[in-house]
Tab-separated table of C-alpha atoms and ligand atoms in Angstrom:
chain	number	residue	atom	x	y	z
Y	1	MET	CA	6.701	1.702	-25.438
Y	2	ASN	CA	3.552	3.692	-25.047
Y	3	ILE	CA	2.425	4.118	-21.397
Y	4	LEU	CA	-0.856	4.991	-19.750
Y	5	LEU	CA	-0.652	5.940	-16.042
Y	6	LEU	CA	-3.958	6.073	-14.207
Y	7	GLY	CA	-4.311	8.205	-10.992
Y	8	SER	CA	-3.930	11.857	-9.879
Y	9	GLY	CA	-2.143	12.196	-6.777
Y	10	GLY	CA	1.402	12.704	-5.507
Y	11	ARG	CA	2.006	8.798	-5.908
Y	12	GLU	CA	1.248	9.160	-9.568
Y	13	HIS	CA	3.371	12.230	-10.000
Y	14	ALA	CA	6.355	10.175	-8.400
Y	15	LEU	CA	5.680	7.313	-10.752
Y	16	ALA	CA	5.180	9.658	-13.686
Y	17	TRP	CA	8.640	11.233	-12.879
Y	18	LYS	CA	10.379	7.954	-12.782
Y	19	ILE	CA	8.576	6.517	-15.896
Y	20	ALA	CA	9.189	9.710	-17.903
Y	21	ALA	CA	12.846	9.435	-17.120
Y	22	SER	CA	12.984	5.828	-18.912
Y	23	PRO	CA	14.503	5.360	-22.099
Y	24	LEU	CA	11.914	2.807	-22.852
Y	25	ALA	CA	8.835	5.398	-22.632
Y	26	GLU	CA	7.961	6.709	-25.831
Y	27	ARG	CA	4.529	8.068	-25.819
Y	28	PHE	CA	3.545	8.700	-22.166
Y	29	TYR	CA	-0.017	9.641	-20.815
Y	30	CYS	CA	-1.684	9.953	-17.642
Y	31	ALA	CA	-5.247	10.232	-16.649
Y	32	PRO	CA	-6.644	12.409	-15.058
Y	33	GLY	CA	-3.262	13.702	-13.841
Y	34	ASN	CA	-2.666	16.962	-12.042
Y	35	ALA	CA	-0.664	20.193	-12.864
Y	36	GLY	CA	2.726	18.553	-11.745
Y	37	ILE	CA	1.980	15.310	-13.858
Y	38	ALA	CA	1.473	17.628	-16.788
Y	39	LYS	CA	5.027	18.420	-16.593
Y	40	GLU	CA	6.209	14.651	-16.839
Y	41	CYS	CA	3.827	13.663	-19.692
Y	42	GLU	CA	0.565	14.418	-21.523
Y	43	VAL	CA	-2.571	14.292	-19.208
Y	44	VAL	CA	-5.764	13.251	-20.534
Y	45	ALA	CA	-9.232	13.961	-19.022
Y	46	LEU	CA	-10.453	10.309	-18.540
Y	47	ASP	CA	-12.822	8.941	-16.025
Y	48	ILE	CA	-10.708	6.104	-14.759
Y	49	ALA	CA	-13.655	4.432	-13.199
Y	50	ASP	CA	-15.052	4.082	-16.778
Y	51	HIS	CA	-13.182	1.033	-17.825
Y	52	ALA	CA	-14.609	1.094	-21.275
Y	53	ALA	CA	-13.406	4.638	-21.749
Y	54	VAL	CA	-9.769	3.518	-20.533
Y	55	ILE	CA	-9.815	0.605	-23.082
Y	56	ALA	CA	-10.951	2.834	-25.812
Y	57	PHE	CA	-8.084	5.184	-25.204
Y	58	ALA	CA	-5.482	2.548	-24.694
Y	59	LYS	CA	-6.546	1.045	-28.114
Y	60	ALA	CA	-6.570	4.447	-30.049
Y	61	HIS	CA	-3.318	5.463	-28.740
Y	62	SER	CA	-1.456	1.821	-29.100
Y	63	ILE	CA	-0.716	1.720	-25.401
Y	64	ASP	CA	1.550	-1.193	-24.524
Y	65	LEU	CA	1.337	-0.868	-20.715
Y	66	VAL	CA	-1.220	0.718	-18.328
Y	67	VAL	CA	0.109	1.371	-14.751
Y	68	VAL	CA	-2.610	1.577	-12.363
Y	69	GLY	CA	-1.988	3.746	-9.346
Y	70	PRO	CA	-4.980	3.808	-6.944
Y	71	GLU	CA	-6.843	0.810	-5.371
Y	72	ALA	CA	-10.413	1.502	-6.306
Y	73	PRO	CA	-9.996	0.402	-10.090
Y	74	LEU	CA	-7.804	-2.412	-9.071
Y	75	CYS	CA	-10.579	-3.857	-6.760
Y	76	ALA	CA	-13.180	-3.161	-9.558
Y	77	GLY	CA	-11.349	-5.336	-11.929
Y	78	ILE	CA	-9.629	-2.839	-14.363
Y	79	VAL	CA	-6.702	-5.263	-15.027
Y	80	ASP	CA	-9.034	-8.021	-16.013
Y	81	ASP	CA	-10.970	-5.796	-18.170
Y	82	LEU	CA	-7.860	-4.380	-20.039
Y	83	ALA	CA	-6.310	-7.982	-20.234
Y	84	ALA	CA	-9.492	-9.165	-21.680
Y	85	ALA	CA	-9.030	-6.297	-24.379
Y	86	GLY	CA	-5.629	-7.582	-24.978
Y	87	ILE	CA	-3.876	-4.767	-23.073
Y	88	LYS	CA	-1.028	-5.298	-20.564
Y	89	ALA	CA	-1.413	-3.785	-17.298
Y	90	PHE	CA	0.604	-3.465	-14.027
Y	91	GLY	CA	-1.456	-4.309	-11.008
Y	92	PRO	CA	-3.347	-7.282	-9.585
Y	93	SER	CA	-6.470	-8.797	-10.967
Y	94	LYS	CA	-9.683	-8.308	-9.208
Y	95	ALA	CA	-9.405	-11.755	-7.473
Y	96	ALA	CA	-5.973	-10.963	-6.330
Y	97	ALA	CA	-7.008	-7.449	-5.350
Y	98	ARG	CA	-9.163	-9.027	-2.496
Y	99	LEU	CA	-6.003	-8.604	-0.380
Y	100	GLU	CA	-6.999	-5.094	0.152
Y	101	GLY	CA	-10.454	-5.345	-1.013
Y	102	SER	CA	-11.502	-7.653	1.886
Y	103	LYS	CA	-9.811	-7.619	5.194
Y	104	GLY	CA	-11.567	-10.865	6.179
Y	105	PHE	CA	-10.240	-12.536	3.025
Y	106	THR	CA	-6.772	-11.677	4.094
Y	107	LYS	CA	-7.063	-12.708	7.748
Y	108	ASP	CA	-8.371	-16.052	6.575
Y	109	LEU	CA	-5.484	-16.307	4.250
Y	110	CYS	CA	-3.009	-15.575	6.936
Y	111	LYS	CA	-4.580	-18.044	9.262
Y	112	ALA	CA	-4.700	-20.941	6.799
Y	113	ASN	CA	-0.990	-20.234	5.856
Y	114	ASN	CA	0.528	-19.508	9.435
Y	115	ILE	CA	1.391	-15.794	8.385
Y	116	PRO	CA	1.823	-13.762	11.655
Y	117	THR	CA	-0.994	-11.170	12.189
Y	118	ALA	CA	-3.294	-10.302	15.028
Y	119	ALA	CA	-5.764	-12.879	16.337
Y	120	TYR	CA	-9.229	-11.991	14.917
Y	121	ALA	CA	-12.806	-12.954	14.362
Y	122	ARG	CA	-15.252	-12.165	11.456
Y	123	PHE	CA	-18.793	-10.870	12.046
Y	124	THR	CA	-21.764	-10.204	9.929
Y	125	ALA	CA	-24.090	-9.066	13.014
Y	126	ALA	CA	-23.551	-6.534	15.824
Y	127	ALA	CA	-24.664	-8.887	18.877
Y	128	PRO	CA	-21.919	-11.615	18.367
Y	129	ALA	CA	-19.310	-8.960	17.569
Y	130	LYS	CA	-19.976	-7.184	20.718
Y	131	ASP	CA	-19.984	-10.557	22.969
Y	132	TYR	CA	-16.405	-11.031	21.285
Y	133	VAL	CA	-15.236	-7.586	22.187
Y	134	ARG	CA	-16.484	-8.060	25.836
Y	135	ALA	CA	-14.779	-11.442	26.195
Y	136	GLN	CA	-11.400	-9.928	24.708
Y	137	GLY	CA	-11.530	-6.601	26.597
Y	138	ALA	CA	-9.933	-3.505	25.319
Y	139	PRO	CA	-7.830	-2.051	23.535
Y	140	ILE	CA	-9.233	-3.769	20.465
Y	141	VAL	CA	-9.494	-2.991	16.894
Y	142	VAL	CA	-12.744	-2.812	14.905
Y	143	LYS	CA	-12.377	-2.848	11.000
Y	144	ALA	CA	-14.825	-2.743	8.275
Y	145	ASP	CA	-14.286	-5.709	5.742
Y	146	GLY	CA	-14.325	-3.608	2.623
Y	147	LEU	CA	-12.680	-0.378	1.034
Y	148	ALA	CA	-13.486	2.656	3.329
Y	149	ALA	CA	-11.126	5.463	2.132
Y	150	GLY	CA	-8.953	5.179	5.266
Y	151	LYS	CA	-12.045	5.293	7.542
Y	152	GLY	CA	-12.602	1.626	8.072
Y	153	VAL	CA	-10.426	0.952	11.123
Y	154	VAL	CA	-11.236	2.158	14.669
Y	155	VAL	CA	-8.571	1.435	17.439
Y	156	ALA	CA	-10.796	1.308	20.368
Y	157	ALA	CA	-9.234	2.129	23.833
Y	158	SER	CA	-12.412	0.971	25.693
Y	159	VAL	CA	-15.104	-1.629	25.254
Y	160	ALA	CA	-17.717	1.069	24.713
Y	161	GLU	CA	-15.850	2.606	22.019
Y	162	ALA	CA	-15.478	-0.706	20.234
Y	163	GLU	CA	-19.172	-1.226	20.585
Y	164	ALA	CA	-19.869	2.220	19.186
Y	165	ALA	CA	-17.570	1.328	16.237
Y	166	ILE	CA	-19.621	-1.829	15.677
Y	167	ASP	CA	-22.994	0.027	15.582
Y	168	MET	CA	-21.649	2.837	13.396
Y	169	MET	CA	-20.341	0.131	10.769
Y	170	PHE	CA	-23.355	-2.123	10.952
Y	171	GLY	CA	-25.588	0.775	10.919
Y	172	GLY	CA	-24.272	1.725	7.396
Y	173	GLY	CA	-21.925	4.496	8.600
Y	174	LEU	CA	-19.551	3.162	5.986
Y	175	GLY	CA	-21.865	2.026	3.456
Y	176	GLU	CA	-21.231	-1.539	1.860
Y	177	ALA	CA	-17.724	-1.551	3.145
Y	178	GLY	CA	-19.110	-2.206	6.825
Y	179	ALA	CA	-21.624	-5.000	5.889
Y	180	GLU	CA	-19.045	-7.302	7.473
Y	181	LEU	CA	-16.462	-6.647	10.057
Y	182	VAL	CA	-13.189	-7.934	11.527
Y	183	VAL	CA	-12.493	-7.584	15.186
Y	184	GLU	CA	-8.961	-8.075	15.987
Y	185	GLU	CA	-6.166	-7.975	18.743
Y	186	PHE	CA	-4.498	-4.787	19.435
Y	187	LEU	CA	-0.779	-5.140	18.623
Y	188	GLN	CA	2.076	-3.246	20.138
Y	189	GLY	CA	5.097	-2.090	18.444
Y	190	GLU	CA	6.442	0.223	15.978
Y	191	GLU	CA	4.787	0.357	12.363
Y	192	ALA	CA	6.764	-0.026	9.085
Y	193	SER	CA	5.566	-0.242	5.473
Y	194	PHE	CA	7.176	-2.900	3.432
Y	195	PHE	CA	6.885	-3.157	-0.405
Y	196	ALA	CA	7.433	-6.177	-2.601
Y	197	LEU	CA	7.055	-6.420	-6.341
Y	198	CYS	CA	5.258	-9.574	-7.267
Y	199	ASP	CA	4.768	-11.434	-10.537
Y	200	GLY	CA	2.252	-14.260	-9.524
Y	201	GLU	CA	5.280	-16.653	-8.776
Y	202	THR	CA	7.904	-14.813	-6.889
Y	203	ALA	CA	8.404	-11.457	-5.333
Y	204	ILE	CA	11.427	-9.059	-4.970
Y	205	ALA	CA	11.589	-6.739	-1.842
Y	206	LEU	CA	11.609	-2.999	-2.669
Y	207	ALA	CA	12.486	-0.625	0.056
Y	208	SER	CA	11.161	0.022	3.493
Y	209	ALA	CA	9.456	3.259	4.643
Y	210	GLN	CA	7.701	4.690	7.559
Y	211	ASP	CA	4.801	7.347	7.262
Y	212	HIS	CA	3.154	9.692	9.606
Y	213	LYS	CA	-0.604	9.331	9.600
Y	214	ARG	CA	-1.725	11.788	11.930
Y	215	ALA	CA	-2.278	15.425	10.886
Y	216	LEU	CA	-0.323	17.247	13.580
Y	217	ASP	CA	3.143	17.248	15.068
Y	218	GLY	CA	4.224	14.625	17.664
Y	219	ASP	CA	1.922	12.020	15.775
Y	220	GLN	CA	-1.241	13.955	17.347
Y	221	GLY	CA	-4.583	15.003	15.657
Y	222	PRO	CA	-6.896	13.099	13.362
Y	223	ASN	CA	-5.812	10.268	11.053
Y	224	THR	CA	-4.958	11.321	7.484
Y	225	GLY	CA	-3.971	9.676	4.265
Y	226	GLY	CA	-0.374	10.545	5.256
Y	227	MET	CA	1.440	13.588	6.162
Y	228	GLY	CA	4.946	12.545	5.161
Y	229	ALA	CA	7.123	9.576	4.904
Y	230	TYR	CA	10.817	8.679	4.789
Y	231	SER	CA	12.912	5.714	3.364
Y	232	PRO	CA	14.652	3.646	4.432
Y	233	ALA	CA	12.901	2.774	7.792
Y	234	PRO	CA	15.641	2.319	10.287
Y	235	VAL	CA	13.390	-0.002	12.403
Y	236	MET	CA	13.331	-2.503	9.233
Y	237	THR	CA	16.845	-4.065	9.825
Y	238	PRO	CA	18.095	-6.382	6.969
Y	239	GLU	CA	17.177	-9.327	9.322
Y	240	LEU	CA	13.474	-8.035	9.694
Y	241	SER	CA	13.272	-7.353	5.937
Y	242	ARG	CA	14.245	-10.859	5.397
Y	243	ARG	CA	11.681	-12.141	7.938
Y	244	ALA	CA	9.047	-9.989	6.265
Y	245	MET	CA	9.662	-11.678	2.955
Y	246	ASP	CA	10.037	-15.243	4.340
Y	247	GLU	CA	7.217	-15.108	6.835
Y	248	ILE	CA	4.736	-12.794	5.209
Y	249	VAL	CA	5.132	-11.711	1.556
Y	250	LEU	CA	6.303	-15.133	-0.100
Y	251	PRO	CA	3.792	-17.446	1.790
Y	252	THR	CA	0.972	-14.834	0.495
Y	253	VAL	CA	2.329	-15.091	-2.998
Y	254	ARG	CA	2.443	-18.888	-2.774
Y	255	ALA	CA	-1.233	-18.994	-1.246
Y	256	MET	CA	-2.609	-16.692	-3.978
Y	257	LYS	CA	-1.090	-18.906	-6.595
Y	258	ALA	CA	-2.491	-21.953	-5.075
Y	259	MET	CA	-5.927	-20.693	-5.051
Y	260	GLY	CA	-5.770	-19.523	-8.737
Y	261	ALA	CA	-5.482	-15.812	-8.063
Y	262	PRO	CA	-1.855	-15.276	-8.710
Y	263	TYR	CA	-0.809	-11.813	-7.247
Y	264	LYS	CA	0.848	-9.462	-9.808
Y	265	GLY	CA	1.936	-5.776	-8.954
Y	266	VAL	CA	3.063	-4.149	-5.891
Y	267	LEU	CA	2.258	-5.853	-2.544
Y	268	TYR	CA	2.301	-3.054	0.298
Y	269	ALA	CA	2.580	-4.744	3.512
Y	270	GLY	CA	1.508	-2.665	6.721
Y	271	LEU	CA	3.530	-4.075	9.282
Y	272	MET	CA	3.882	-3.895	13.095
Y	273	ILE	CA	7.215	-4.786	14.492
Y	274	THR	CA	6.255	-6.506	17.648
Y	275	ALA	CA	8.553	-8.170	20.345
Y	276	GLN	CA	8.034	-11.513	18.439
Y	277	GLY	CA	8.909	-9.895	15.277
Y	278	PRO	CA	6.974	-8.544	12.061
Y	279	LYS	CA	3.182	-9.127	11.968
Y	280	LEU	CA	0.865	-8.171	9.182
Y	281	ILE	CA	-1.473	-5.318	9.974
Y	282	GLU	CA	-3.069	-4.909	6.428
Y	283	TYR	CA	-2.252	-5.471	2.820
Y	284	ASN	CA	-2.596	-2.726	0.244
Y	285	VAL	CA	-2.432	-3.848	-3.573
Y	286	ARG	CA	-0.750	-0.791	-4.825
Y	287	PHE	CA	2.181	1.563	-4.077
Y	288	GLY	CA	1.695	3.621	-1.099
Y	289	ASP	CA	0.965	7.403	-0.974
Y	290	PRO	CA	3.337	9.179	0.397
Y	291	GLU	CA	5.714	6.239	0.658
Y	292	THR	CA	6.004	5.972	-3.320
Y	293	GLN	CA	7.463	9.371	-3.377
Y	294	VAL	CA	10.457	8.511	-1.345
Y	295	LEU	CA	10.812	5.238	-2.948
Y	296	MET	CA	10.857	6.576	-6.445
Y	297	LEU	CA	13.828	9.013	-5.266
Y	298	ARG	CA	15.907	6.270	-4.098
Y	299	LEU	CA	15.381	3.964	-7.052
Y	300	MET	CA	18.335	3.936	-9.131
Y	301	SER	CA	17.133	1.310	-11.788
Y	302	ASP	CA	14.766	1.897	-14.421
Y	303	LEU	CA	11.264	1.285	-13.212
Y	304	VAL	CA	9.567	0.590	-16.430
Y	305	PRO	CA	11.240	-2.972	-16.987
Y	306	ALA	CA	10.342	-3.953	-13.482
Y	307	LEU	CA	6.513	-3.175	-13.984
Y	308	VAL	CA	6.816	-5.222	-17.382
Y	309	ALA	CA	8.583	-8.093	-15.547
Y	310	SER	CA	5.870	-8.075	-12.750
Y	311	SER	CA	3.110	-8.162	-15.357
Y	312	ASP	CA	4.989	-10.737	-17.582
Y	313	GLY	CA	5.723	-13.098	-14.672
Y	314	MET	CA	9.702	-12.589	-15.285
Y	315	LEU	CA	10.802	-11.232	-11.926
Y	316	LYS	CA	12.753	-14.490	-11.095
Y	317	ASN	CA	16.031	-13.252	-12.135
Y	318	PHE	CA	15.354	-9.373	-11.825
Y	319	ASP	CA	17.354	-7.038	-9.671
Y	320	LEU	CA	16.713	-3.483	-8.781
Y	321	ARG	CA	19.379	-1.074	-7.606
Y	322	TRP	CA	18.898	1.643	-5.023
Y	323	TYR	CA	20.723	4.762	-3.964
Y	324	PRO	CA	22.082	4.492	-0.458
Y	325	ASP	CA	20.836	7.927	0.292
Y	326	ALA	CA	17.774	8.422	2.480
Y	327	ALA	CA	14.743	10.070	0.960
Y	328	LEU	CA	12.014	12.019	2.955
Y	329	THR	CA	8.720	13.799	1.860
Y	330	VAL	CA	6.636	16.491	3.593
Y	331	VAL	CA	3.087	16.587	2.760
Y	332	MET	CA	1.730	20.299	2.354
Y	333	ALA	CA	-2.026	20.014	2.796
Y	334	ALA	CA	-4.932	22.474	2.738
Y	335	LYS	CA	-5.798	24.110	6.048
Y	336	GLY	CA	-8.742	22.168	7.540
Y	337	TYR	CA	-7.503	18.688	6.041
Y	338	PRO	CA	-8.549	15.837	6.811
Y	339	GLY	CA	-11.832	17.576	7.483
Y	340	SER	CA	-13.284	20.169	4.953
Y	341	TYR	CA	-11.009	22.636	3.188
Y	342	ALA	CA	-11.112	25.147	0.488
Y	343	LYS	CA	-9.823	24.700	-3.174
Y	344	GLY	CA	-8.565	27.325	-5.495
Y	345	SER	CA	-5.852	29.369	-3.340
Y	346	VAL	CA	-2.690	30.115	-5.210
Y	347	ILE	CA	0.612	28.533	-4.621
Y	348	GLU	CA	3.943	30.400	-5.379
Y	349	GLY	CA	7.660	29.682	-4.969
Y	350	LEU	CA	7.596	26.227	-6.369
Y	351	GLU	CA	10.469	26.855	-8.740
Y	352	GLU	CA	12.726	28.429	-6.222
Y	353	ALA	CA	12.168	25.619	-3.844
Y	354	ALA	CA	12.916	22.916	-6.303
Y	355	GLN	CA	16.403	24.477	-6.856
Y	356	ILE	CA	17.557	23.212	-3.396
Y	357	GLU	CA	19.993	20.323	-3.908
Y	358	GLY	CA	18.340	16.895	-3.639
Y	359	VAL	CA	14.842	18.282	-3.674
Y	360	GLU	CA	11.888	17.225	-5.811
Y	361	ILE	CA	8.391	18.517	-5.424
Y	362	PHE	CA	5.687	16.159	-6.590
Y	363	HIS	CA	2.040	17.529	-6.814
Y	364	ALA	CA	-0.767	15.719	-5.006
Y	365	GLY	CA	-3.670	17.853	-5.603
Y	366	THR	CA	-3.073	20.958	-7.901
Y	367	LYS	CA	-4.370	22.370	-11.144
Y	368	ALA	CA	-2.993	24.873	-13.520
Y	369	GLU	CA	-5.235	28.092	-13.746
Y	370	GLY	CA	-4.260	31.140	-15.848
Y	371	GLY	CA	-0.604	30.152	-15.761
Y	372	ARG	CA	-0.799	29.727	-12.038
Y	373	ILE	CA	-0.781	26.687	-9.746
Y	374	VAL	CA	-3.811	26.336	-7.555
Y	375	ALA	CA	-4.696	24.030	-4.622
Y	376	ASN	CA	-7.137	21.276	-5.813
Y	377	GLY	CA	-7.485	18.814	-2.994
Y	378	GLY	CA	-6.611	18.093	0.763
Y	379	ARG	CA	-3.090	16.979	0.329
Y	380	VAL	CA	-1.641	19.219	-2.315
Y	381	LEU	CA	2.173	18.928	-2.455
Y	382	ASN	CA	4.866	16.526	-1.578
Y	383	VAL	CA	8.089	18.473	-0.919
Y	384	SER	CA	10.566	15.610	-1.168
Y	385	ALA	CA	14.322	15.346	-0.737
Y	386	LEU	CA	17.241	13.004	-0.829
Y	387	GLY	CA	20.126	13.195	1.562
Y	388	LYS	CA	23.122	11.291	2.923
Y	389	SER	CA	21.092	10.777	6.119
Y	390	VAL	CA	17.243	11.149	7.133
Y	391	GLY	CA	18.327	14.265	8.892
Y	392	GLU	CA	19.985	15.992	5.776
Y	393	ALA	CA	16.882	14.853	3.658
Y	394	GLN	CA	14.605	16.508	6.366
Y	395	ALA	CA	16.702	19.605	6.450
Y	396	ARG	CA	16.534	20.049	2.798
Y	397	ALA	CA	12.856	19.096	2.451
Y	398	TYR	CA	12.034	21.853	5.162
Y	399	GLN	CA	14.261	24.581	3.393
Y	400	ALA	CA	12.172	23.958	0.293
Y	401	VAL	CA	8.894	24.037	2.335
Y	402	ASP	CA	10.093	27.508	3.609
Y	403	ARG	CA	10.472	29.004	-0.062
Y	404	ILE	CA	6.891	27.916	-0.765
Y	405	ARG	CA	4.323	30.753	-0.536
Y	406	TRP	CA	0.823	29.305	-0.002
Y	407	ALA	CA	-1.028	31.111	2.691
Y	408	ASP	CA	-3.788	28.269	2.818
Y	409	GLY	CA	-1.429	25.568	3.377
Y	410	PHE	CA	-0.022	23.765	6.406
Y	411	CYS	CA	2.398	20.929	6.950
Y	412	ARG	CA	3.970	19.098	9.955
Y	413	ARG	CA	7.291	20.404	11.055
Y	414	ASP	CA	8.760	17.091	12.486
Y	415	ILE	CA	8.496	14.503	9.658
Y	416	GLY	CA	11.143	11.953	10.319
Y	417	PHE	CA	11.741	12.596	14.031
Y	418	ARG	CA	12.004	8.854	15.087
Y	419	ALA	CA	14.535	8.218	12.460
Y	420	VAL	CA	16.535	11.564	13.090
Y	421	GLU	CA	16.622	10.630	16.699
Y	422	ARG	CA	18.065	7.192	16.103
Y	423	GLU	CA	20.740	8.888	13.816
Y	424	ARG	CA	21.522	11.246	16.620
Y	425	LYS	CA	22.238	8.397	18.852
Y	426	LEU	CA	24.732	6.542	16.523
W	501	AMP	P1	-5.134	-0.051	8.538
W	501	AMP	O1	-6.091	0.707	7.696
W	501	AMP	O2	-5.532	-1.643	8.673
W	501	AMP	O3	-3.698	0.104	8.138
W	501	AMP	O4	-5.217	0.589	9.908
W	501	AMP	C1	-4.958	1.841	10.129
W	501	AMP	C2	-4.027	2.133	11.334
W	501	AMP	O5	-4.757	1.409	12.433
W	501	AMP	C3	-2.752	1.405	11.387
W	501	AMP	O6	-1.828	2.011	10.563
W	501	AMP	C4	-2.489	1.106	12.756
W	501	AMP	O7	-1.923	2.321	13.223
W	501	AMP	C5	-3.840	0.882	13.377
W	501	AMP	N1	-4.001	-0.406	13.371
W	501	AMP	C6	-4.748	-1.329	12.748
W	501	AMP	N2	-4.713	-2.456	13.137
W	501	AMP	C7	-4.036	-2.615	14.309
W	501	AMP	C8	-3.907	-3.572	15.283
W	501	AMP	N3	-4.261	-4.848	15.159
W	501	AMP	N4	-3.107	-3.120	16.515
W	501	AMP	C9	-2.632	-1.965	16.525
W	501	AMP	N5	-3.008	-0.966	15.570
W	501	AMP	C10	-3.716	-1.302	14.549
């Protein structure tokens, strides 16, 4: 098969690493890619927001499967446009991508189908939203309806903070994404990410993972795209995974089919494990970043047939095998991230770091310049490792981190601490 992968982050490097290992992959391209992805396949300078350009490339290179990494092209309908041009793609249609593109859509779907989630109300004006906040009291959560690049959620500790968030969002602080809001109940518990592969009719569970969203050790500091992750998530017991499938993922797949928008692709459920069981915080319609980096390390089966089966509606009798090992990834970011940061500093020691047993280094924001690797983004490297336990994977990943020479970079030193603590108690 000739395969085209779209995206340029660590998630896409992990997918590229796994796709490149498939005996089914004949010619394999990634657009726009990065310096690490360039080691797995041919990278092409395509603007992936330009659907016509992607289609023209796919036709010219006889692409059999397009794998879409990020949510923006999915929500913009790239899978529909490719399908109309006769090109198979992995990922949901625009109508199905509303599960991520509109929080209000997802909340209404949950309510109509008894899917456990936080109690909520939707608003298009500030005054009624503030009345609702005052009636409910704090803590309370204010969310922009649309895609806001991770900035659309304010967990407000006080009514005043919630009111300020409402004013910011309706005041245009998040652009179009904030034209409508969801205000919802604050859920208490431990968070976990749960992934399922869907084909419009059915779904199979992938693995669970946990990530660390805050920039600094001890889950302190500002929110980020994710500073590290590990899999499996010990909080997701087999019983909780079964409940997440039966109570959340499968009812969603059935509901999407019933409304004529069958969901294909990977469904990423952000869960809160509450005293009553798993509740849905939000859906994402693509693989998580950096969770994919740990999932791909643990996946024993070939990824490509699974992606094709999802696209073709053939997952019913499909089975995926996983290594029993744990995997952990540490994000190395440019100093200043998630605020402003510089690009262009040189990174050395990557080869020595990759020699440590079980270690795989995925590039998230790099480019090659005169034979050297330089930083080219906020999140720059995903130093990842397999181990017999989360503790062993963690030790290997940090050993590798310590071999990387990059003066302008930083990372958290405690990725996986909850799981390692749990392992110590066993
Ligand atoms: P989201 O973008 O919806 O995943 O929200 C970002 C983060 O906000 C989540 O990972 C949670 O930590 C937090 N969050 C969102 N909704 C809630 C909620 N209803 N209760 C508690 N925390 C929440």
